[in-house]
């Protein structure tokens, strides 16, 4: 296969990902064996400080490319970053968008909630033609409580990137359940590894690809692990197809209340 991974922490010494060069190269070797042909390195960027010092990240990335080549690893490497959500972003920086495509950027929310400024902020970004890809929505407390928030984001033009391990139950049944609901509603455009190491959070996609192919078909799996990630790297449009809201108990209660109100108004 020619999987493309658009989220991982394979560059060493820059965040909580690979601990040293040996681990980085081991992650890349395993990725190659797993069928990954291309990837975007996405180190954590928590604040403007890291963006201001992006040259350090770029140097580490260039070093990784050299070492991988020397080790005979044939994966094509690109650079981007995983941006912790902020009230503003500096798009003049090279690493802000994935593979320097000038369009898609990977964004991470706090684990427990969706910040209140996100809705308006995202809307402003679309006007400037930058498209946010929300990393692991299935692991965000705000979306776990109200899965339909994910639908609202896609409606507004954001893309959703689910972590491969979430679909396989690595983060527990609640997270898996949300990931499956997002898949069922066709709200997921990309699956990525979010790999951090060689133990628990590996740089692998094949098992999740097979799980998606088994449950939603090979065509959908190809789209989420190969075709859409390729478009992300190239900065091309991604077709969403038909997607729908997530009908939880809460949303069905709300629509029932709306129906009752409507009936009495008449
Ligand atoms: Fe990450």
XYZ file of C-alpha atoms and ligand atoms in Angstrom:
267
model
C 0.000 0.000 0.000
C 0.988 3.632 -0.294
C -0.419 5.101 2.878
C 0.220 8.760 3.643
C 0.452 9.851 7.255
C -0.335 13.506 7.984
C 0.195 13.549 11.756
C 3.107 12.186 13.786
C 5.877 13.153 16.168
C 8.804 11.381 14.554
C 11.331 14.256 14.744
C 13.394 13.773 17.925
C 14.199 16.331 20.638
C 11.451 18.793 19.693
C 8.378 17.590 21.615
C 7.045 14.529 23.461
C 7.565 12.297 20.408
C 10.673 10.301 19.431
C 13.249 10.343 22.235
C 16.362 10.080 20.053
C 17.555 9.449 16.485
C 17.515 5.708 17.008
C 13.820 5.801 17.891
C 13.022 8.130 14.974
C 14.678 5.793 12.488
C 13.023 2.771 14.058
C 9.628 4.491 13.706
C 10.350 5.212 10.043
C 11.506 1.642 9.384
C 8.317 0.262 10.917
C 6.275 2.764 8.908
C 7.908 1.614 5.674
C 7.217 -2.024 6.504
C 3.634 -1.096 7.324
C 3.116 0.379 3.847
C 3.522 4.102 4.556
C 5.095 5.772 1.514
C 4.927 9.419 2.479
C 4.410 11.437 5.656
C 4.209 14.914 7.092
C 6.129 15.439 10.351
C 3.953 17.501 12.684
C 5.783 18.483 15.881
C 3.711 20.204 18.556
C 3.625 23.986 18.371
C 2.066 25.224 21.579
C 2.643 28.953 21.246
C 4.053 31.650 19.008
C 7.435 31.068 20.629
C 7.987 27.775 18.777
C 6.825 29.322 15.527
C 9.262 32.180 15.977
C 12.021 29.583 16.368
C 10.891 27.459 13.439
C 14.419 27.344 11.995
C 15.380 24.900 14.760
C 12.529 22.590 13.730
C 13.480 22.895 10.082
C 17.113 21.989 10.893
C 16.016 18.916 12.866
C 13.747 17.890 10.016
C 16.543 18.232 7.442
C 18.775 16.126 9.665
C 16.081 13.463 9.910
C 15.783 13.381 6.114
C 19.547 12.899 5.756
C 19.700 10.165 8.384
C 16.705 8.345 6.903
C 18.242 8.425 3.453
C 21.541 7.132 4.795
C 19.678 4.310 6.545
C 18.063 3.315 3.235
C 14.539 4.366 4.258
C 12.572 5.391 1.196
C 9.646 7.243 2.779
C 9.081 10.719 1.376
C 9.176 13.239 4.222
C 7.459 16.626 4.514
C 7.269 19.146 7.342
C 4.350 20.880 9.025
C 3.246 21.148 12.618
C 0.392 20.464 15.019
C -0.840 23.848 16.214
C -2.385 24.184 19.621
C -5.477 26.305 19.117
C -4.860 30.051 19.617
C -6.895 33.187 19.028
C -4.596 33.932 16.063
C -2.135 32.115 13.812
C 0.935 33.314 11.965
C 0.569 31.987 8.437
C 3.719 33.736 7.294
C 5.730 30.935 8.938
C 6.942 28.055 6.769
C 5.773 25.259 9.045
C 2.252 26.549 9.786
C 0.621 24.748 6.868
C 1.196 21.063 6.161
C 3.997 20.392 3.657
C 4.122 24.169 3.072
C 1.016 23.906 0.916
C -0.234 27.307 2.100
C -3.685 25.927 2.733
C -4.283 23.100 5.235
C -3.172 23.377 8.835
C -3.446 20.832 11.611
C -5.028 22.096 14.779
C -5.337 20.604 18.231
C -7.884 21.575 20.889
C -7.398 21.183 24.632
C -8.368 17.619 25.564
C -11.282 18.639 27.780
C -13.182 21.285 25.812
C -13.654 23.364 22.672
C -12.515 26.969 23.324
C -15.318 29.497 22.966
C -13.415 31.614 20.412
C -13.134 28.724 17.956
C -16.360 29.197 15.998
C -15.802 32.821 14.978
C -12.075 32.324 14.665
C -12.454 29.436 12.257
C -14.946 31.371 10.212
C -12.434 34.212 9.853
C -9.782 31.776 8.651
C -11.948 30.386 5.868
C -12.326 33.884 4.519
C -8.536 33.889 4.122
C -8.586 30.482 2.429
C -6.873 28.499 5.132
C -8.537 25.225 5.997
C -8.234 23.787 9.504
C -7.884 20.044 9.946
C -9.036 19.203 13.461
C -6.767 16.568 15.003
C -8.404 13.714 16.917
C -11.861 15.255 17.486
C -12.921 11.883 18.926
C -10.609 12.483 21.920
C -11.893 15.977 22.734
C -14.132 16.252 25.815
C -16.392 18.864 24.194
C -17.073 16.617 21.196
C -17.473 13.507 23.360
C -20.219 15.343 25.266
C -21.790 16.835 22.143
C -20.698 14.850 19.067
C -22.787 17.044 16.856
C -20.239 19.842 17.355
C -18.108 17.822 14.939
C -20.877 18.049 12.340
C -21.044 21.822 12.855
C -17.295 22.166 12.229
C -17.471 20.182 8.991
C -20.473 22.237 7.915
C -18.397 25.382 8.436
C -15.603 23.991 6.265
C -13.179 22.317 8.684
C -11.897 18.794 8.051
C -11.700 16.055 10.673
C -8.675 13.810 11.166
C -9.269 10.760 13.358
C -6.364 8.915 14.996
C -5.837 5.364 13.710
C -5.489 4.006 17.264
C -8.852 5.491 18.285
C -10.622 3.274 15.753
C -8.788 0.258 17.153
C -9.743 1.003 20.772
C -6.301 2.204 21.901
C -7.820 5.123 23.827
C -10.751 3.202 25.312
C -14.280 2.338 24.289
C -15.747 5.830 24.690
C -13.245 7.347 22.234
C -13.675 4.408 19.841
C -17.423 4.861 20.017
C -17.183 8.541 19.031
C -14.711 7.696 16.231
C -17.170 5.116 14.883
C -20.073 7.594 15.111
C -18.031 10.140 13.146
C -17.286 7.474 10.527
C -20.939 6.441 10.329
C -21.977 10.061 9.710
C -19.237 10.389 7.035
C -17.644 13.261 8.938
C -14.063 11.923 8.777
C -11.857 12.909 5.837
C -8.463 11.666 7.056
C -7.043 9.001 9.368
C -3.518 9.534 10.717
C -1.183 7.790 13.143
C -0.379 10.597 15.642
C 2.608 8.352 16.380
C 4.824 9.275 19.317
C 7.026 6.211 19.887
C 7.712 2.562 19.091
C 5.657 1.073 21.920
C 2.110 2.214 22.339
C 1.707 4.929 19.728
C 3.442 3.507 16.670
C 3.896 4.958 13.206
C 1.535 2.458 11.609
C -1.723 2.669 9.674
C -2.346 -0.769 8.170
C -4.508 -2.265 10.927
C -6.746 0.807 11.051
C -6.944 0.771 7.225
C -8.118 -2.841 7.339
C -10.655 -2.014 10.060
C -12.085 0.838 7.975
C -12.107 -1.313 4.811
C -13.952 -4.104 6.645
C -16.592 -1.817 8.121
C -17.038 0.926 5.524
C -15.502 -0.528 2.365
C -12.165 -0.350 0.556
C -13.074 2.748 -1.415
C -13.655 4.713 1.794
C -10.447 3.351 3.309
C -8.437 4.401 0.250
C -9.932 7.871 0.492
C -9.055 8.337 4.181
C -5.560 6.789 4.195
C -4.272 7.626 0.700
C -6.285 9.948 -1.562
C -7.331 12.696 0.877
C -3.944 12.841 2.652
C -2.353 13.208 -0.807
C -4.651 16.161 -1.512
C -3.743 17.681 1.844
C -0.049 17.560 0.936
C -0.718 19.097 -2.467
C -3.134 21.701 -1.072
C -5.948 20.473 -3.334
C -9.709 20.503 -2.689
C -11.179 17.571 -0.791
C -14.689 16.461 -1.696
C -16.808 15.840 1.367
C -19.626 13.813 -0.160
C -22.833 13.399 1.789
C -22.391 13.805 5.538
C -24.965 13.991 8.270
C -25.474 15.088 11.884
C -24.875 12.655 14.707
C -28.166 11.739 16.326
C -27.475 11.251 20.006
C -30.075 10.978 22.766
C -29.604 14.668 23.441
C -30.144 15.768 19.822
C -33.162 13.491 19.427
C -34.663 14.989 22.607
C -34.024 18.461 21.258
C -35.665 17.729 17.945
C -38.608 16.195 19.800
C -38.953 19.384 21.866
C -38.724 21.471 18.686
C -41.485 19.388 17.107
C -43.721 19.812 20.154
C -43.141 23.571 20.162
C -43.867 23.741 16.449
C -47.123 21.806 16.955
C -48.365 24.156 19.689
C -47.368 27.248 17.758
C -49.665 26.172 15.019
Fe -0.206 14.859 17.780
